Coordinates of C-alpha atoms and ligand atoms in Angstrom, one line a residue:
X242 CA 91.7 20.2 65.3
X243 CA 95.0 20.3 63.5
X244 CA 97.5 18.3 61.6
X245 CA 101.2 17.6 61.7
X246 CA 103.4 17.0 58.7
X247 CA 106.9 15.5 59.0
X248 CA 109.2 15.9 56.0
X249 CA 111.8 13.1 55.6
X250 CA 114.2 14.6 53.0
X251 CA 116.0 11.5 51.7
X252 CA 115.5 9.4 48.6
X253 CA 117.5 6.4 47.1
X254 CA 117.4 7.9 43.6
X255 CA 116.2 11.2 42.0
X256 CA 113.1 10.8 39.9
X257 CA 113.6 12.9 36.7
X258 CA 110.5 15.0 37.2
X259 CA 110.8 15.7 41.0
X260 CA 111.2 19.2 42.5
X261 CA 110.5 18.3 46.1
X262 CA 113.3 18.8 48.7
X263 CA 115.4 15.7 49.2
X264 CA 118.9 14.4 49.1
X265 CA 120.1 11.1 47.6
X266 CA 123.0 11.1 50.2
X267 CA 122.0 9.4 53.4
X268 CA 125.2 10.5 55.2
X269 CA 123.3 13.0 57.3
X270 CA 120.4 10.8 58.2
X271 CA 121.3 10.2 61.8
X272 CA 121.9 13.9 62.4
X273 CA 118.7 14.7 60.6
X274 CA 116.8 12.4 63.0
X275 CA 118.3 14.2 66.0
X276 CA 117.4 17.6 64.5
X277 CA 113.8 16.6 63.8
X278 CA 113.4 15.2 67.3
X279 CA 114.6 18.6 68.6
X280 CA 112.3 20.5 66.3
X281 CA 109.3 18.5 67.6
X282 CA 110.0 19.8 71.1
X283 CA 110.8 23.4 70.0
X284 CA 107.5 23.6 68.1
X285 CA 105.3 22.0 70.7
X286 CA 103.4 25.3 71.4
X287 CA 102.8 26.1 67.7
X288 CA 99.4 24.6 67.5
X289 CA 98.4 25.9 71.0
X290 CA 97.4 22.5 72.3
X291 CA 94.8 21.8 69.6
X292 CA 93.9 18.2 69.2
X293 CA 96.0 16.5 66.5
X294 CA 93.6 14.7 64.1
X295 CA 96.2 13.8 61.4
X296 CA 99.9 13.0 61.2
X297 CA 101.5 12.6 57.8
X298 CA 105.1 11.3 57.2
X299 CA 105.9 12.7 53.7
X300 CA 109.0 13.5 51.7
X301 CA 111.3 12.5 50.3
X302 CA 110.9 8.9 51.2
X303 CA 109.7 8.2 54.8
X304 CA 109.7 4.5 54.2
X305 CA 113.5 4.8 54.4
X306 CA 113.2 5.4 58.2
X307 CA 114.2 2.5 60.4
X308 CA 111.8 1.1 62.9
X309 CA 113.7 2.8 65.8
X310 CA 113.7 6.2 64.1
X311 CA 109.9 6.0 63.5
X312 CA 109.2 4.9 67.1
X313 CA 111.4 7.7 68.4
X314 CA 109.4 10.2 66.3
X315 CA 106.1 8.8 67.7
X316 CA 107.1 8.9 71.3
X317 CA 108.4 12.5 70.9
X318 CA 105.2 13.5 69.1
X319 CA 103.1 11.9 71.9
X320 CA 105.1 13.7 74.6
X321 CA 104.7 17.1 72.9
X322 CA 101.2 17.1 71.4
X323 CA 97.7 16.1 72.2
X324 CA 97.1 13.4 69.6
X325 CA 93.6 12.1 69.1
X326 CA 93.1 8.3 69.7
X327 CA 91.5 8.1 66.2
X328 CA 94.1 10.2 64.4
X329 CA 94.8 9.3 60.8
X330 CA 98.5 8.5 60.6
X331 CA 99.8 8.2 57.1
X332 CA 103.2 7.1 55.9
X333 CA 104.3 7.7 52.3
X334 CA 106.1 4.6 51.0
X335 CA 108.0 3.7 47.9
X336 CA 107.1 0.2 46.7
X337 CA 110.6 -1.2 46.9
X338 CA 110.6 -0.4 50.7
X339 CA 107.3 -2.2 51.4
X340 CA 108.5 -5.5 52.7
X341 CA 106.5 -7.7 55.0
X342 CA 108.8 -6.9 57.9
X343 CA 108.5 -3.2 57.4
X344 CA 104.7 -3.4 57.1
X345 CA 104.6 -5.2 60.5
X346 CA 106.8 -2.5 62.1
X347 CA 104.7 0.3 60.6
X348 CA 101.5 -1.4 61.9
X349 CA 102.9 -1.9 65.4
X350 CA 104.2 1.7 65.5
X351 CA 100.7 3.1 64.8
X352 CA 100.7 3.9 61.1
X353 CA 97.1 3.3 59.9
X354 CA 97.2 4.7 56.4
X355 CA 99.7 4.0 53.6
X356 CA 100.3 6.2 50.6
X357 CA 102.2 4.1 48.1
X358 CA 104.1 5.8 45.2
X359 CA 103.2 3.3 42.5
X360 CA 103.1 5.8 39.6
X361 CA 102.5 3.1 37.0
X362 CA 102.3 -0.7 36.8
X363 CA 104.5 -0.7 33.7
X364 CA 108.3 -0.9 33.7
X365 CA 108.5 1.3 30.6
X366 CA 106.9 4.2 32.4
X367 CA 108.8 3.7 35.7
X368 CA 112.2 3.6 33.9
X369 CA 111.3 6.7 31.9
X370 CA 110.6 8.5 35.3
X371 CA 113.8 7.1 36.8
X372 CA 111.9 5.5 39.6
X373 CA 113.8 3.1 41.8
X374 CA 111.1 0.4 41.8
X375 CA 109.8 -1.8 39.1
X376 CA 106.3 -3.0 38.1
X377 CA 106.6 -6.2 40.0
X378 CA 107.5 -4.4 43.3
X379 CA 104.6 -2.0 42.7
X380 CA 102.1 -4.9 42.5
X381 CA 103.7 -6.8 45.5
X382 CA 103.7 -3.7 47.7
X383 CA 99.9 -3.6 47.4
X384 CA 99.2 -7.3 48.0
X385 CA 101.6 -7.4 50.9
X386 CA 100.1 -4.2 52.5
X387 CA 96.6 -5.7 52.3
X388 CA 97.8 -9.0 53.6
X389 CA 99.4 -7.3 56.7
X390 CA 96.1 -5.6 57.5
X391 CA 96.4 -2.2 55.9
X392 CA 92.9 -1.3 54.5
X393 CA 93.3 2.4 54.2
X394 CA 95.7 2.5 51.3
X395 CA 96.2 5.3 48.7
X396 CA 98.3 4.9 45.6
X397 CA 99.7 7.6 43.4
X398 CA 99.7 7.5 39.6
X399 CA 101.3 9.8 37.1
X400 CA 99.7 10.3 33.7
X401 CA 100.6 12.2 30.6
X402 CA 104.1 10.8 30.3
X403 CA 105.2 10.1 26.7
X404 CA 105.4 6.4 27.4
X405 CA 101.9 5.9 28.7
X406 CA 99.3 5.0 26.1
X407 CA 95.6 5.3 26.7
X408 CA 95.4 1.5 26.8
X409 CA 98.0 1.2 29.5
X410 CA 96.5 4.1 31.4
X411 CA 93.2 2.2 31.5
X412 CA 95.1 -1.0 32.5
X413 CA 96.7 1.0 35.4
X414 CA 93.3 2.2 36.6
X415 CA 91.7 -1.2 36.2
X416 CA 94.4 -2.8 38.2
X417 CA 93.9 -0.3 41.1
X418 CA 90.1 -0.9 41.0
X419 CA 90.6 -4.7 41.0
X420 CA 92.9 -4.5 44.0
X421 CA 90.2 -2.6 45.8
X422 CA 92.4 0.4 46.5
X423 CA 90.1 2.8 48.3
X424 CA 92.0 6.1 47.5
X425 CA 93.8 7.0 44.3
X426 CA 95.7 10.2 43.6
X427 CA 96.5 11.0 40.0
X428 CA 98.9 13.7 38.9
X429 CA 99.5 15.0 35.4
X430 CA 103.2 15.0 34.7
X431 CA 104.5 18.6 35.0
X432 CA 107.8 19.8 33.9
X433 CA 109.2 21.8 36.8
X434 CA 112.1 24.2 36.1
X435 CA 115.6 22.9 36.9
X436 CA 114.6 19.2 37.1
X437 CA 116.4 16.6 35.1
X438 CA 113.3 16.3 33.0
X439 CA 113.3 20.0 32.1
X440 CA 117.0 19.8 31.2
X441 CA 116.4 16.7 29.0
X442 CA 113.6 18.5 27.2
X443 CA 115.7 21.6 26.8
X444 CA 118.5 19.6 25.3
X445 CA 116.0 17.8 23.0
X446 CA 117.0 14.4 24.4
X447 CA 113.3 13.7 24.8
X448 CA 110.2 15.4 23.5
X449 CA 108.1 17.8 25.5
X450 CA 105.0 16.8 27.4
X451 CA 101.9 16.8 25.2
X452 CA 99.1 18.9 26.8
X453 CA 96.3 17.4 24.7
X454 CA 97.3 13.8 25.7
X455 CA 97.2 14.9 29.3
X456 CA 93.8 16.5 29.0
X457 CA 92.4 13.4 27.3
X458 CA 93.8 11.1 29.9
X459 CA 92.4 13.2 32.7
X460 CA 88.9 13.2 31.1
X461 CA 89.2 9.4 30.7
X462 CA 90.3 9.0 34.3
X463 CA 87.3 10.9 35.7
X464 CA 85.0 8.8 33.7
X465 CA 86.5 5.4 34.7
X466 CA 86.8 6.1 38.4
X467 CA 83.4 7.7 38.8
X468 CA 81.9 4.6 37.0
X469 CA 83.8 2.4 39.5
X470 CA 82.2 4.2 42.5
X471 CA 85.0 6.6 43.4
X472 CA 84.2 10.1 44.5
X473 CA 86.2 12.8 42.7
X474 CA 86.6 14.9 45.8
X475 CA 89.5 17.0 44.8
X476 CA 91.0 17.6 41.3
X477 CA 93.8 15.0 41.8
X478 CA 92.1 12.7 44.3
X479 CA 89.5 10.0 44.2
X480 CA 88.1 8.0 47.1
X481 CA 85.7 5.3 48.0
X482 CA 83.1 6.4 50.6
X483 CA 84.8 7.2 54.0
X484 CA 88.3 7.0 52.5
X485 CA 89.1 10.6 51.8
X486 CA 92.5 11.7 53.0
X487 CA 91.7 13.5 56.3
X488 CA 95.1 15.1 56.3
X489 CA 94.9 16.7 52.9
X490 CA 91.3 17.6 53.3
X491 CA 92.2 19.6 56.4
X492 CA 94.7 21.7 54.3
X493 CA 91.9 22.4 51.9
X494 CA 89.5 23.3 54.7
X495 CA 92.0 25.9 56.0
X496 CA 92.7 24.1 59.3
X497 CA 96.0 24.7 61.1
X498 CA 99.0 22.5 60.6
X499 CA 102.5 22.3 61.7
X500 CA 105.2 21.2 59.3
X501 CA 108.4 19.7 60.7
X502 CA 111.7 19.1 58.8
X503 CA 113.5 21.0 56.1
X504 CA 111.3 22.8 53.6
X505 CA 108.1 22.0 55.6
X506 CA 105.4 24.6 55.7
X507 CA 103.2 25.5 58.7
X508 CA 100.0 27.6 59.0
X509 CA 98.2 28.9 62.1
X510 CA 95.3 30.8 60.6
X511 CA 97.1 34.1 60.2
X512 CA 100.8 33.3 59.5
X513 CA 102.4 30.9 57.1
X514 CA 106.0 29.8 57.6
X515 CA 108.4 27.5 55.9
X516 CA 111.6 25.9 57.1
X517 CA 114.9 26.2 55.3
X518 CA 115.1 23.8 52.4
X519 CA 118.6 22.6 53.1
X520 CA 119.5 19.6 55.2
X521 CA 122.8 20.8 56.5
X522 CA 121.5 24.3 57.5
X523 CA 118.5 22.6 59.1
X524 CA 120.7 20.2 61.1
X525 CA 123.3 22.8 62.1
X526 CA 120.8 25.4 63.3
X527 CA 118.9 22.8 65.4
X528 CA 122.2 21.8 67.0
X529 CA 122.1 25.4 68.5
X530 CA 118.4 25.0 69.4
X531 CA 117.4 27.3 66.6
X532 CA 115.2 26.9 63.6
X533 CA 115.8 28.7 60.3
X534 CA 112.5 29.6 58.7
X535 CA 110.7 32.4 56.8
X536 CA 107.3 33.7 57.7
X537 CA 104.6 35.9 56.2
X538 CA 101.3 37.2 57.6
X539 CA 98.5 36.6 55.2
X540 CA 96.4 39.6 54.3
X541 CA 92.6 39.3 54.0
X542 CA 93.0 39.3 50.2
X543 CA 95.5 36.5 50.3
X544 CA 93.2 34.4 52.6
X545 CA 90.3 35.0 50.2
X546 CA 92.4 34.1 47.2
X547 CA 93.6 30.9 48.9
X548 CA 90.0 30.0 49.7
X549 CA 89.0 30.5 46.1
X550 CA 91.9 28.4 44.8
X551 CA 91.4 25.5 47.2
X552 CA 87.6 25.4 47.4
X553 CA 87.3 25.4 43.6
X554 CA 89.4 22.3 43.4
X555 CA 87.2 20.3 45.8
X556 CA 83.8 18.8 45.4
X557 CA 82.4 21.2 48.0
X558 CA 83.0 24.2 45.7
X559 CA 83.4 27.8 46.5
X560 CA 80.7 28.7 49.0
X561 CA 79.4 32.3 48.4
X562 CA 77.7 32.4 51.8
X563 CA 81.0 31.7 53.4
X564 CA 82.7 34.4 51.3
X565 CA 80.0 36.9 52.4
X566 CA 80.2 36.0 56.0
X567 CA 84.0 36.0 56.2
X568 CA 85.0 38.7 53.6
X569 CA 81.8 40.8 53.0
X570 CA 79.0 41.0 50.4
X571 CA 81.0 43.3 48.2
X572 CA 83.6 40.6 47.6
X573 CA 80.9 38.1 46.8
X574 CA 79.4 40.5 44.2
X575 CA 82.9 41.1 42.7
X576 CA 83.5 37.3 42.6
X577 CA 80.3 36.7 40.7
X578 CA 81.1 39.5 38.3
X579 CA 84.6 37.9 37.6
X580 CA 83.0 34.5 37.2
X581 CA 80.4 35.7 34.6
X582 CA 82.4 34.9 31.5
X583 CA 83.2 31.4 32.8
X584 CA 79.6 30.6 33.6
X585 CA 78.8 31.6 30.0
X586 CA 81.5 29.2 28.7
X587 CA 80.2 26.4 30.9
X588 CA 83.6 26.1 32.6
X589 CA 82.0 27.2 35.9
X590 CA 78.5 26.5 37.2
X591 CA 76.7 27.8 40.2
X592 CA 74.3 25.7 42.3
X593 CA 72.8 26.4 45.7
X594 CA 75.1 29.5 46.2
X595 CA 78.2 27.5 45.5
X596 CA 80.5 27.8 42.5
X597 CA 81.9 24.6 40.9
X598 CA 84.3 23.7 38.1
X599 CA 82.7 21.6 35.4
X600 CA 84.7 18.7 34.1
X601 CA 86.1 20.9 31.3
X602 CA 86.9 23.6 33.8
X603 CA 88.9 21.1 35.9
X604 CA 91.4 21.0 33.0
X605 CA 92.1 24.7 33.7
X606 CA 91.5 24.9 37.4
X607 CA 94.6 27.1 38.3
X608 CA 94.0 29.6 35.5
X609 CA 90.3 29.9 36.3
X610 CA 91.0 30.5 40.0
X611 CA 93.6 33.1 39.0
X612 CA 91.0 34.9 36.9
X613 CA 88.8 35.1 40.1
X614 CA 91.5 36.4 42.3
X615 CA 91.3 39.7 44.1
X616 CA 94.0 42.3 44.2
X617 CA 95.2 41.6 40.6
X618 CA 97.3 44.4 39.1
Ligands
LIG170 S1 110.8 9.3 45.5 FE1 109.4 11.0 45.6 S2 110.5 12.7 46.6 FE2 112.0 11.1 46.0 S3 112.8 11.8 44.0 FE3 111.1 10.4 43.6 S4 109.3 11.7 43.4 FE4 110.9 12.9 44.4

């Protein structure tokens, strides 16, 4: 069982905080589509005929694809891979693209899950982020998606922006709950190097992000969504029963996946590889039936560290029996030794041979995982 990710590297406008790979020029879009169709064929052996359980169109902005482009990708994927009849097929969409006509096309093409980049229901926040959509479009995208028969809907929020008060944060979450959105992803605003946001902060055009505001809004968020019946199944993700993202869950479970398109990553259990993050290089190489990518073989230590990092972020926790069976009892003993101080500070807990982050620990998940890593110098 495996997944396929397709990276659509175009956006109408650059959001200030974004460090994903994308271009705001659509001039190469047709050539990109031809290149991606070629890559699908070139990579058809990568997953060794495993059954494909999930397909994810991400980006960038996949909702910019035309109906014909989307259908061509589907027929090429079907010709090249063994896709399960029940596959979860997600399309990331920006609210301004979610028209009734497009929703009908997506449904007919086979998309059965939408991930809508709402980010906030307030214009003030959206303008601060330089999002292309407004609050009205955010709300309409959801009502239209439900009306057109999409039940499996996820929306993204960003919190910890200087414009977002706790009162409006609560209003955002309440609105999502009222709509009956079954999956909600919430990300703390991070200032990534070289983004417009980082430059504006450097030049003191805007203030820096306030970490304590972010921490408070995260703690509030966990409380609100749990009370509303959402399962907090991964640090940034909340779902109603049966609505977890199968695609993202399979990453966290270490299943194999193939990433297609510029900057996309792939993993086959032993090797990780990533495509060139440049649209022109990607297109030109595929014109010659070649793919530019880098590749690394994961050592046992890297695999163990990845397991610690991802498992701690999920509700399943870090399973010591699994660590013993796969990596040896010495590693489990060392892991417990490294975790001792965090047990004492109530940042980690252990239950039924599994290590979990406490709510406070979730605020420092990456740092705590790094403390537990093996092979540190
Ligand atoms: S729409 Fe998404 S990928 Fe595009 S710039 Fe904004 S955050 Fe980045």
